[in-house]
PDB file of C-alpha atoms in Angstrom:
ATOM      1  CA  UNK A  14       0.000   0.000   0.000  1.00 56.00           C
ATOM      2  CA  UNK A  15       1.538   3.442  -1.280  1.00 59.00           C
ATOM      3  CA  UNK A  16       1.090   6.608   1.418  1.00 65.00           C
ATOM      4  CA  UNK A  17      -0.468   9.513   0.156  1.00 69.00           C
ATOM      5  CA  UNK A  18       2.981  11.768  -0.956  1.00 68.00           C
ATOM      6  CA  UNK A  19       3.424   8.685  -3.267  1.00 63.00           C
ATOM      7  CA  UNK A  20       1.995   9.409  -6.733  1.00 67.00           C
ATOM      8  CA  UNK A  21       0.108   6.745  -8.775  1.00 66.00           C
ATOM      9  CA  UNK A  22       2.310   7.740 -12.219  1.00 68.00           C
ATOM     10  CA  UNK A  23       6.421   7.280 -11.707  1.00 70.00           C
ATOM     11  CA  UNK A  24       8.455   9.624 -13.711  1.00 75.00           C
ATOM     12  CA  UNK A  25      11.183   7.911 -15.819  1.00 76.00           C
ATOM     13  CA  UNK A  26      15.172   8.418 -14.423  1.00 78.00           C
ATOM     14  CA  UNK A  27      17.977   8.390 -16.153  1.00 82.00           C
ATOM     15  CA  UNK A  28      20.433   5.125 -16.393  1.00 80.00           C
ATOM     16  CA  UNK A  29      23.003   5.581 -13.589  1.00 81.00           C
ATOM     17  CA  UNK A  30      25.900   4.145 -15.972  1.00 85.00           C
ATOM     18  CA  UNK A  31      24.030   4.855 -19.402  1.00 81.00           C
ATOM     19  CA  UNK A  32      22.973   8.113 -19.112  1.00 79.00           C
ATOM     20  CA  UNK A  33      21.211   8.099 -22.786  1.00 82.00           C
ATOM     21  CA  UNK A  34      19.189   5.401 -21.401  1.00 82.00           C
ATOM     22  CA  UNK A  35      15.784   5.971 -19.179  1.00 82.00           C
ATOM     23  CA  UNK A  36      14.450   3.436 -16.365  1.00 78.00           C
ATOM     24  CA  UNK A  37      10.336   3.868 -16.058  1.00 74.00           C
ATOM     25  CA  UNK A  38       9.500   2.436 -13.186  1.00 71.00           C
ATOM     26  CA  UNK A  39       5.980   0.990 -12.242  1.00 67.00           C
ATOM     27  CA  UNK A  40       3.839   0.033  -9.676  1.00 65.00           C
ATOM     28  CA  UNK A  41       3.521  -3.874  -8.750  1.00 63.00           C
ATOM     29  CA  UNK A  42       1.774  -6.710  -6.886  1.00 62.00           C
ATOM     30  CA  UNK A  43       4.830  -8.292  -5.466  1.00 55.00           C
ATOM     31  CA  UNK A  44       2.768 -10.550  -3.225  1.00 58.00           C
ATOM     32  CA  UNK A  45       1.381 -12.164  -6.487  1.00 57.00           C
ATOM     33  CA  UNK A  46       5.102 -12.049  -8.553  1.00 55.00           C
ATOM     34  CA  UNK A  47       7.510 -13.658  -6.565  1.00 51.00           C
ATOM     35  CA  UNK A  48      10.084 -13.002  -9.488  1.00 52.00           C
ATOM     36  CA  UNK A  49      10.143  -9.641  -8.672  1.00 49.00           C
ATOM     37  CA  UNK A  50      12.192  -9.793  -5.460  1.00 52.00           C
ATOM     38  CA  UNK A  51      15.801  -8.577  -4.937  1.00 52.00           C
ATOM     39  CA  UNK A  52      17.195 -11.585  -3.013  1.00 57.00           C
ATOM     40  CA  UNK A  53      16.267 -14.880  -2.264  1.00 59.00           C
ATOM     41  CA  UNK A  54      16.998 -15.535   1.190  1.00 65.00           C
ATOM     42  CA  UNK A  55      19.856 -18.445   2.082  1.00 76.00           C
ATOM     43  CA  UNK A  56      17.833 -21.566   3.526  1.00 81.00           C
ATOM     44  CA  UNK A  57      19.307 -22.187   7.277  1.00 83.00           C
ATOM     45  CA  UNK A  58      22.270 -24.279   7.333  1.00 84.00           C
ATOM     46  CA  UNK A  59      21.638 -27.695   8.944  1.00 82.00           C
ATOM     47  CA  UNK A  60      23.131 -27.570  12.397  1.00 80.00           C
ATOM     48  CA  UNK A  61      26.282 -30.046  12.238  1.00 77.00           C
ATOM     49  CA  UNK A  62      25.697 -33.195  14.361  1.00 74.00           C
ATOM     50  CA  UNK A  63      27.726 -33.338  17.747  1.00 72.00           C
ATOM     51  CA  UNK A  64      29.904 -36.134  18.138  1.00 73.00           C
ATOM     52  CA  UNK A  65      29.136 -39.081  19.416  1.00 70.00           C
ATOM     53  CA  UNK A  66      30.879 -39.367  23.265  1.00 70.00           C
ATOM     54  CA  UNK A  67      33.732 -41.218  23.318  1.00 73.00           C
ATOM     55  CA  UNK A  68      33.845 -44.840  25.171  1.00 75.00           C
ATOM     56  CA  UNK A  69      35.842 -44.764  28.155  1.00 73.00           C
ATOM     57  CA  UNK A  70      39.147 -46.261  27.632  1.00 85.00           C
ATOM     58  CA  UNK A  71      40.377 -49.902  28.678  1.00 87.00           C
ATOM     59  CA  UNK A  72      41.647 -48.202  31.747  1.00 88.00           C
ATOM     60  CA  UNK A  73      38.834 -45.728  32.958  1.00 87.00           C
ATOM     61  CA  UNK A  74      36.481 -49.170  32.773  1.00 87.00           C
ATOM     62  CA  UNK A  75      38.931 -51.122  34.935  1.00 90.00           C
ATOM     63  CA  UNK A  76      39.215 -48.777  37.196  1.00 89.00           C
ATOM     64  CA  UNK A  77      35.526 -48.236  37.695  1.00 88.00           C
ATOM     65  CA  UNK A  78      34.976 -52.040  38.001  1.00 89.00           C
ATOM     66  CA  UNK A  79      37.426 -51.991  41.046  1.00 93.00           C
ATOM     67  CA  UNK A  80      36.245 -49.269  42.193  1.00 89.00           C
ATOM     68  CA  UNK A  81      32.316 -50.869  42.674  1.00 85.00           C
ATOM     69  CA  UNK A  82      34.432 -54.422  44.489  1.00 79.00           C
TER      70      UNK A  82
END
């Protein structure tokens, strides 16, 4: 929706690097033309899977058995 100090007819503009050339612009329904948008927006990166915890070594599990005796 356009405010009321925006007009309903755009007035053409020069090129900014060919200044022989003239860009009109005009007034769309970007909800209804999708192509008409500046960037598409990056889809999330999948969050990178933790690794797994480590077994406890040879000696850690000795020690715990002889620990519980």
């Amino acid at each position: 929706m356009r405010g009321p100090e925006v007009s309903g007819q755009l007035t053409a503009v020069p090129h900014p690097t060919q200044q022989l050339l003239r860009i009109t612009p005009y007034w769309t329904n970007a909800h209804r033309d999708l192509s008409l948008r500046v960037e598409v927006p990056e889809p999330p990166k999948p969050a990178t899977p933790a690794t797994p915890p480590r077994r406890p070594g040879l000696l850690s599990r000795v020690a715990r058995i002889v620990r519980k005796h």
